[in-house]
mmCIF file of C-alpha atoms in Angstrom:
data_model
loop_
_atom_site.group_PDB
_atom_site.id
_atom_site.type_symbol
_atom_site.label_atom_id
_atom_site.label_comp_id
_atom_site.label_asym_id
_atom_site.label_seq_id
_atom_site.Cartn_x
_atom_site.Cartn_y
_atom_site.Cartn_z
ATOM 1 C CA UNK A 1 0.000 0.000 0.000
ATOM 2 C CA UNK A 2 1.116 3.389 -0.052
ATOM 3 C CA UNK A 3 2.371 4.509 3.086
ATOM 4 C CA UNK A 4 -0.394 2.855 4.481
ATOM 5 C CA UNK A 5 -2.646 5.494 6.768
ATOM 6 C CA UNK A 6 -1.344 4.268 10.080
ATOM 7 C CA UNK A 7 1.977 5.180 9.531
ATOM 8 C CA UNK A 8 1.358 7.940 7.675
ATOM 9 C CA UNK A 9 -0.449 9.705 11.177
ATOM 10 C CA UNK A 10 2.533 8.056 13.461
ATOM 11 C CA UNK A 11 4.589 9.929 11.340
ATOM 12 C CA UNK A 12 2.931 13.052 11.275
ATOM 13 C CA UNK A 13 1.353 13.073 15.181
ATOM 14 C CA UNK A 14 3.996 15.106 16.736
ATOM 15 C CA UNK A 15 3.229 17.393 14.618
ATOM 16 C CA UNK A 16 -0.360 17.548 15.042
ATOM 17 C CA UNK A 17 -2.656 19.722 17.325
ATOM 18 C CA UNK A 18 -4.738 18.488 20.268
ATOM 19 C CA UNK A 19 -7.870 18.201 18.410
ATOM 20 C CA UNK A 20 -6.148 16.402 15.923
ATOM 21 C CA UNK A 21 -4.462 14.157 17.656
ATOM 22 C CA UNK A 22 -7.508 13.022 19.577
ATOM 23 C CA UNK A 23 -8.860 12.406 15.163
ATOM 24 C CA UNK A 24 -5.654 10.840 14.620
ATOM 25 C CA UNK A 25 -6.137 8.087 18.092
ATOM 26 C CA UNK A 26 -9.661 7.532 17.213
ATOM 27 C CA UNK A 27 -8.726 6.405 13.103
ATOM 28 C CA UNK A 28 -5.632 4.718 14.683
ATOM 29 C CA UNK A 29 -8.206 2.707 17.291
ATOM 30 C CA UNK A 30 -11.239 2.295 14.517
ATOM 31 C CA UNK A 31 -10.091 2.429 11.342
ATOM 32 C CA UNK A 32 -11.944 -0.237 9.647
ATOM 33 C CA UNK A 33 -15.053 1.656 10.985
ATOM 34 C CA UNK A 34 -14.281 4.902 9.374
ATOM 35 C CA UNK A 35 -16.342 3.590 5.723
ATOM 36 C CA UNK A 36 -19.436 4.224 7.516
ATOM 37 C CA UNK A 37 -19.036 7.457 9.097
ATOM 38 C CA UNK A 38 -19.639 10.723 7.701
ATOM 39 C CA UNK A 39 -17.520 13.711 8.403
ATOM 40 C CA UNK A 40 -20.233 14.779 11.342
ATOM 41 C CA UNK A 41 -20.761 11.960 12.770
ATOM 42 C CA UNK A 42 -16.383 11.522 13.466
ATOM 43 C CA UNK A 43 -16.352 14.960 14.736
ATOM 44 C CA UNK A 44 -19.061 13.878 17.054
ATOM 45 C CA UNK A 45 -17.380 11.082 18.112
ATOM 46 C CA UNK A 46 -14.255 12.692 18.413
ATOM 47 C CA UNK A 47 -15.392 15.323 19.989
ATOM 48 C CA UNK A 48 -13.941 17.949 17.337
ATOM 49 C CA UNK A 49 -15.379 20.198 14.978
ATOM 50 C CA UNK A 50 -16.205 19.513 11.782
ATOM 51 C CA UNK A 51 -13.646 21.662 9.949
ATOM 52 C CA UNK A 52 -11.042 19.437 12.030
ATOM 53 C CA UNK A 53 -12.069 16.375 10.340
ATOM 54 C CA UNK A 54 -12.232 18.339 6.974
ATOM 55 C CA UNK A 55 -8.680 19.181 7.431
ATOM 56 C CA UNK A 56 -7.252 16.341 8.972
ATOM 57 C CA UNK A 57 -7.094 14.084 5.279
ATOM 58 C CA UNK A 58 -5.155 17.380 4.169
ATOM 59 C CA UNK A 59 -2.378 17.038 6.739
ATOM 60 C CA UNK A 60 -1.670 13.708 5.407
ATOM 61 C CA UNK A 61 -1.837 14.735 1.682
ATOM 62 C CA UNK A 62 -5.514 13.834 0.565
ATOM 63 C CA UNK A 63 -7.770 15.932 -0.675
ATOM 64 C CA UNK A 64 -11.116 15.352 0.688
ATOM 65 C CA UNK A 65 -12.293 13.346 3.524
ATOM 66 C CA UNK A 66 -13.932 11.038 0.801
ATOM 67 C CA UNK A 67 -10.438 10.320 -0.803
ATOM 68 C CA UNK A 68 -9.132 9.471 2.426
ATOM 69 C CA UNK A 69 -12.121 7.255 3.306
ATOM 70 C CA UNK A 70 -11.373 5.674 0.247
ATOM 71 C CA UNK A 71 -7.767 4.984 0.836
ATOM 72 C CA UNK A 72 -8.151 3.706 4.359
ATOM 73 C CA UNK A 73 -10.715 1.231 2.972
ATOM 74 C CA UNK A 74 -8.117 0.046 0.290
ATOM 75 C CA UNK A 75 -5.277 -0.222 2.852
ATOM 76 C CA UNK A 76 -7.034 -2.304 5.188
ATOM 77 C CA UNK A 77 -7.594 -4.343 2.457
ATOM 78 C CA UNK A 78 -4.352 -4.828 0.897
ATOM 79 C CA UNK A 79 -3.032 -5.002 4.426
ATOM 80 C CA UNK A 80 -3.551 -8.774 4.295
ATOM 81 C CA UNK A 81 -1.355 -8.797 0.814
ATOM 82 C CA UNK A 82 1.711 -9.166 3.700
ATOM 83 C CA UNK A 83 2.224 -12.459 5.172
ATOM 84 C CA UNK A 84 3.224 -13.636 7.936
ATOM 85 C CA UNK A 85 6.482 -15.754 8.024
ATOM 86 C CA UNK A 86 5.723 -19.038 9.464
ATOM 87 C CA UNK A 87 7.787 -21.530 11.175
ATOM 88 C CA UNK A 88 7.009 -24.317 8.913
ATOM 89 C CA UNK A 89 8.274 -22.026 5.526
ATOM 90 C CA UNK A 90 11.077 -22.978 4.105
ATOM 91 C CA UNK A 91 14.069 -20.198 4.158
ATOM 92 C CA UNK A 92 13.561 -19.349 0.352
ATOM 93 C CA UNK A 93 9.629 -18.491 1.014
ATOM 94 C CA UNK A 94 10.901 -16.704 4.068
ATOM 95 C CA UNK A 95 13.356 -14.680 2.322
ATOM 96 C CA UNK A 96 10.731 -13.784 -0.613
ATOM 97 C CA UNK A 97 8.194 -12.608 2.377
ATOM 98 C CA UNK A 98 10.961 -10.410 3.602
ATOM 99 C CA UNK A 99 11.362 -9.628 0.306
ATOM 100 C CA UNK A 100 8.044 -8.653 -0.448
ATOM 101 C CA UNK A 101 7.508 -6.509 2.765
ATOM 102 C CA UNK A 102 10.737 -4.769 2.265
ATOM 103 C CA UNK A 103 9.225 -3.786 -1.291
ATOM 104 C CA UNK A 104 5.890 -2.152 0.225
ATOM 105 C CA UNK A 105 7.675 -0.345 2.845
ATOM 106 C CA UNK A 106 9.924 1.085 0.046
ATOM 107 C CA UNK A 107 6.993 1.988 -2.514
ATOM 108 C CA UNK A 108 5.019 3.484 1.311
ATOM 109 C CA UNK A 109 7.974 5.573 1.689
ATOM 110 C CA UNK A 110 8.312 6.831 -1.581
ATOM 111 C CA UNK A 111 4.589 7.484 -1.943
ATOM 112 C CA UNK A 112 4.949 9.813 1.000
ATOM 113 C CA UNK A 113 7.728 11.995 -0.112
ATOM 114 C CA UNK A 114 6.277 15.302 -1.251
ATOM 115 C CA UNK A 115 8.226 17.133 -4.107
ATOM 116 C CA UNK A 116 8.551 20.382 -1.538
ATOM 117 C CA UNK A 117 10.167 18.394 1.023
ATOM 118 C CA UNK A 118 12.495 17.269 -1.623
ATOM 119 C CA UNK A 119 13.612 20.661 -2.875
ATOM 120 C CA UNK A 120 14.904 21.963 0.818
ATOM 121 C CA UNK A 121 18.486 22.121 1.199
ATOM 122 C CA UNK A 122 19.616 19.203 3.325
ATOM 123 C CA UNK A 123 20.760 20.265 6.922
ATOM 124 C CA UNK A 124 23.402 17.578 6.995
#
């Protein structure tokens, strides 16, 4: 998945205000409940406003509430694309799980790189 939505918010919570944060723990705690809710209902349950939640799929680089529904839907579901090593595979299935992982972390962290960041000098 892209970076998937979970670790997109870890990355991105210190950085985030109160009332986001408490948007950010409730996706991070109900995520695969979020394709049901509307925008009022999360602020409700969140106890936010409205324009919180409305900005919130912004700070992670959506641009509507709808395309972010939309995207935690697809990474929940591609979430089960990564399997779990077991002990009974052999070390060349092992290594091509590993493998695989590795790859989706790589394409998540590229996928999150935004061409601004990019341009700033480095501070190295």
């Amino acid at each position: 998945m892209d970076l998937d939505i979970e670790k997109r918010i870890k990355h991105l919570y210190p950085q985030l205000g109160k009332q986001s944060k408490k948007l950010a723990d409730y996706i991070l705690k109900n995520g695969a409940k979020l394709s049901a809710i509307t925008v009022a209902e999360l602020a409700n349950k969140c106890n936010v406003s409205i324009a919180t939640v409305s900005r919130f799929p912004q700070q992670l680089g959506y641009s509507s509430f709808s395309q972010f529904k939309w995207s935690m839907v697809n990474d929940l579901s591609s979430t089960a694309s990564v399997q779990e090593v077991k002990q009974e595979d052999s070390p060349k299935v092992v290594a091509k799980k590993t493998l695989e992982s590795n790859i989706e972390t790589l394409n998540g962290t590229f996928n999150l790189m935004q061409e601004k960041d990019l341009k700033k000098p480095s501070t190295f």
